[in-house]
């Protein structure tokens, strides 16, 4: 979709889990709990909490990274 920032697609392609907002078509590629986390716009607390979850859970980061990369490769 035209409203998916290319930086998100590039991050997923590189195997990086993403924390983003629900704006535009972002939830089409940042699948909450699978390829990253999606938080409401302008919710700094939710954003910080999701980043902290990723920082504290290496196995979750690896799983999300693999799923994000697979999503981009297959599209």
Tab-separated table of N, CA, C and O in Angstrom, residues 1 4-21 25-38 54 60-75:
chain	number	residue	atom	x	y	z
A	1	UNK	N	0.797	-1.184	0.000
A	1	UNK	CA	0.000	0.000	0.000
A	1	UNK	C	0.839	1.247	0.000
A	1	UNK	O	1.973	1.254	0.445
A	4	UNK	N	2.195	2.736	3.473
A	4	UNK	CA	3.144	2.005	4.305
A	4	UNK	C	4.517	2.635	4.108
A	4	UNK	O	5.063	2.589	3.009
A	5	UNK	N	5.070	3.252	5.148
A	5	UNK	CA	6.396	3.860	5.012
A	5	UNK	C	7.434	2.811	4.612
A	5	UNK	O	7.482	1.720	5.174
A	6	UNK	N	8.255	3.147	3.620
A	6	UNK	CA	9.270	2.213	3.139
A	6	UNK	C	10.245	1.811	4.235
A	6	UNK	O	10.752	0.696	4.225
A	7	UNK	N	10.492	2.699	5.188
A	7	UNK	CA	11.424	2.353	6.265
A	7	UNK	C	10.919	1.146	7.062
A	7	UNK	O	11.715	0.326	7.508
A	8	UNK	N	9.605	1.003	7.200
A	8	UNK	CA	9.065	-0.161	7.910
A	8	UNK	C	9.310	-1.432	7.118
A	8	UNK	O	9.708	-2.458	7.673
A	9	UNK	N	9.078	-1.381	5.816
A	9	UNK	CA	9.321	-2.544	4.967
A	9	UNK	C	10.802	-2.914	4.982
A	9	UNK	O	11.163	-4.093	5.035
A	10	UNK	N	11.663	-1.906	4.952
A	10	UNK	CA	13.105	-2.160	4.975
A	10	UNK	C	13.534	-2.766	6.312
A	10	UNK	O	14.355	-3.685	6.346
A	11	UNK	N	12.983	-2.263	7.405
A	11	UNK	CA	13.313	-2.816	8.719
A	11	UNK	C	12.880	-4.276	8.810
A	11	UNK	O	13.640	-5.136	9.272
A	12	UNK	N	11.664	-4.571	8.359
A	12	UNK	CA	11.176	-5.946	8.384
A	12	UNK	C	12.035	-6.838	7.495
A	12	UNK	O	12.372	-7.969	7.873
A	13	UNK	N	12.423	-6.331	6.326
A	13	UNK	CA	13.259	-7.107	5.406
A	13	UNK	C	14.612	-7.438	6.028
A	13	UNK	O	15.194	-8.485	5.764
A	14	UNK	N	15.099	-6.536	6.891
A	14	UNK	CA	16.379	-6.757	7.565
A	14	UNK	C	16.233	-7.635	8.806
A	14	UNK	O	17.213	-7.916	9.485
A	15	UNK	N	15.011	-8.030	9.123
A	15	UNK	CA	14.794	-8.871	10.292
A	15	UNK	C	14.731	-8.096	11.589
A	15	UNK	O	15.163	-8.581	12.625
A	16	UNK	N	14.184	-6.895	11.539
A	16	UNK	CA	14.025	-6.090	12.752
A	16	UNK	C	12.550	-6.032	13.131
A	16	UNK	O	11.721	-5.655	12.311
A	17	UNK	N	12.205	-6.410	14.371
A	17	UNK	CA	10.820	-6.216	14.798
A	17	UNK	C	10.522	-4.725	14.874
A	17	UNK	O	11.411	-3.927	15.167
A	18	UNK	N	9.286	-4.352	14.604
A	18	UNK	CA	8.911	-2.946	14.497
A	18	UNK	C	7.870	-2.600	15.550
A	18	UNK	O	6.977	-3.391	15.842
A	19	UNK	N	7.993	-1.411	16.118
A	19	UNK	CA	6.952	-0.844	16.968
A	19	UNK	C	6.473	0.407	16.245
A	19	UNK	O	7.255	1.310	15.983
A	20	UNK	N	5.198	0.429	15.884
A	20	UNK	CA	4.662	1.542	15.115
A	20	UNK	C	3.240	1.852	15.571
A	20	UNK	O	2.742	1.252	16.518
A	21	UNK	N	2.603	2.762	14.856
A	21	UNK	CA	1.239	3.167	15.218
A	21	UNK	C	0.224	2.587	14.237
A	21	UNK	O	0.588	1.980	13.242
A	25	UNK	N	-1.952	2.185	6.445
A	25	UNK	CA	-1.911	0.742	6.191
A	25	UNK	C	-0.847	0.020	7.008
A	25	UNK	O	-0.561	-1.146	6.751
A	26	UNK	N	-0.254	0.699	7.964
A	26	UNK	CA	0.811	0.098	8.767
A	26	UNK	C	0.393	-1.236	9.385
A	26	UNK	O	1.155	-2.205	9.336
A	27	UNK	N	-0.827	-1.363	9.938
A	27	UNK	CA	-1.211	-2.665	10.515
A	27	UNK	C	-1.254	-3.818	9.503
A	27	UNK	O	-1.329	-4.975	9.900
A	28	UNK	N	-1.177	-3.521	8.210
A	28	UNK	CA	-1.115	-4.587	7.207
A	28	UNK	C	0.225	-5.310	7.226
A	28	UNK	O	0.316	-6.467	6.829
A	29	UNK	N	1.290	-4.621	7.653
A	29	UNK	CA	2.616	-5.248	7.684
A	29	UNK	C	3.168	-5.395	9.093
A	29	UNK	O	3.916	-6.316	9.367
A	30	UNK	N	2.817	-4.474	9.962
A	30	UNK	CA	3.210	-4.620	11.361
A	30	UNK	C	2.036	-5.293	12.056
A	30	UNK	O	1.094	-4.648	12.492
A	31	UNK	N	2.099	-6.626	12.091
A	31	UNK	CA	1.007	-7.415	12.634
A	31	UNK	C	1.258	-7.562	14.133
A	31	UNK	O	2.227	-8.198	14.549
A	32	UNK	N	0.394	-6.938	14.918
A	32	UNK	CA	0.598	-6.845	16.364
A	32	UNK	C	0.835	-8.208	17.003
A	32	UNK	O	0.022	-9.123	16.856
A	33	UNK	N	1.976	-8.329	17.654
A	33	UNK	CA	2.333	-9.573	18.343
A	33	UNK	C	3.014	-10.586	17.448
A	33	UNK	O	3.516	-11.598	17.930
A	34	UNK	N	3.076	-10.341	16.130
A	34	UNK	CA	3.711	-11.290	15.201
A	34	UNK	C	4.952	-10.705	14.536
A	34	UNK	O	6.010	-11.299	14.598
A	35	UNK	N	4.804	-9.560	13.856
A	35	UNK	CA	5.961	-8.953	13.194
A	35	UNK	C	6.450	-7.718	13.955
A	35	UNK	O	7.431	-7.100	13.566
A	36	UNK	N	5.761	-7.397	15.004
A	36	UNK	CA	6.103	-6.236	15.825
A	36	UNK	C	4.926	-5.892	16.709
A	36	UNK	O	4.081	-6.742	16.994
A	37	UNK	N	4.894	-4.648	17.128
A	37	UNK	CA	3.784	-4.170	17.955
A	37	UNK	C	3.184	-2.930	17.324
A	37	UNK	O	3.894	-2.106	16.745
A	38	UNK	N	1.872	-2.788	17.448
A	38	UNK	CA	1.158	-1.613	16.968
A	38	UNK	C	0.536	-0.932	18.180
A	38	UNK	O	-0.105	-1.582	19.003
A	54	UNK	N	10.322	-5.704	23.979
A	54	UNK	CA	11.283	-6.221	23.005
A	54	UNK	C	12.705	-6.231	23.553
A	54	UNK	O	13.453	-7.178	23.327
A	60	UNK	N	11.522	-13.365	21.754
A	60	UNK	CA	10.414	-12.680	21.083
A	60	UNK	C	10.948	-11.844	19.918
A	60	UNK	O	10.377	-11.857	18.835
A	61	UNK	N	12.064	-11.138	20.143
A	61	UNK	CA	12.671	-10.356	19.060
A	61	UNK	C	13.036	-11.248	17.886
A	61	UNK	O	12.769	-10.904	16.738
A	62	UNK	N	13.633	-12.397	18.156
A	62	UNK	CA	14.030	-13.314	17.081
A	62	UNK	C	12.814	-13.831	16.317
A	62	UNK	O	12.816	-13.880	15.089
A	63	UNK	N	11.763	-14.206	17.053
A	63	UNK	CA	10.557	-14.729	16.404
A	63	UNK	C	9.902	-13.655	15.543
A	63	UNK	O	9.537	-13.899	14.392
A	64	UNK	N	9.748	-12.447	16.093
A	64	UNK	CA	9.141	-11.361	15.332
A	64	UNK	C	10.002	-11.000	14.123
A	64	UNK	O	9.476	-10.713	13.049
A	65	UNK	N	11.306	-11.018	14.295
A	65	UNK	CA	12.215	-10.712	13.191
A	65	UNK	C	12.027	-11.705	12.058
A	65	UNK	O	11.929	-11.320	10.884
A	66	UNK	N	11.951	-12.982	12.389
A	66	UNK	CA	11.775	-14.025	11.366
A	66	UNK	C	10.432	-13.872	10.670
A	66	UNK	O	10.335	-13.981	9.432
A	67	UNK	N	9.377	-13.608	11.424
A	67	UNK	CA	8.042	-13.455	10.817
A	67	UNK	C	7.963	-12.212	9.931
A	67	UNK	O	7.356	-12.239	8.864
A	68	UNK	N	8.589	-11.118	10.387
A	68	UNK	CA	8.589	-9.881	9.592
A	68	UNK	C	9.338	-10.052	8.292
A	68	UNK	O	8.874	-9.621	7.235
A	69	UNK	N	10.491	-10.704	8.372
A	69	UNK	CA	11.288	-10.938	7.156
A	69	UNK	C	10.510	-11.834	6.181
A	69	UNK	O	10.446	-11.551	4.984
A	70	UNK	N	9.889	-12.887	6.692
A	70	UNK	CA	9.112	-13.790	5.842
A	70	UNK	C	7.956	-13.054	5.166
A	70	UNK	O	7.667	-13.285	3.991
A	71	UNK	N	7.316	-12.160	5.895
A	71	UNK	CA	6.189	-11.397	5.348
A	71	UNK	C	6.637	-10.546	4.156
A	71	UNK	O	5.982	-10.517	3.115
A	72	UNK	N	7.774	-9.878	4.292
A	72	UNK	CA	8.272	-9.009	3.224
A	72	UNK	C	8.751	-9.838	2.045
A	72	UNK	O	8.472	-9.511	0.894
A	73	UNK	N	9.441	-10.940	2.302
A	73	UNK	CA	9.970	-11.782	1.235
A	73	UNK	C	8.852	-12.372	0.392
A	73	UNK	O	8.965	-12.461	-0.835
A	74	UNK	N	7.753	-12.767	1.026
A	74	UNK	CA	6.659	-13.398	0.278
A	74	UNK	C	5.785	-12.396	-0.470
A	74	UNK	O	5.000	-12.798	-1.312
A	75	UNK	N	5.912	-11.106	-0.142
A	75	UNK	CA	5.033	-10.128	-0.825
A	75	UNK	C	5.674	-9.561	-2.069
A	75	UNK	O	6.700	-9.908	-2.494
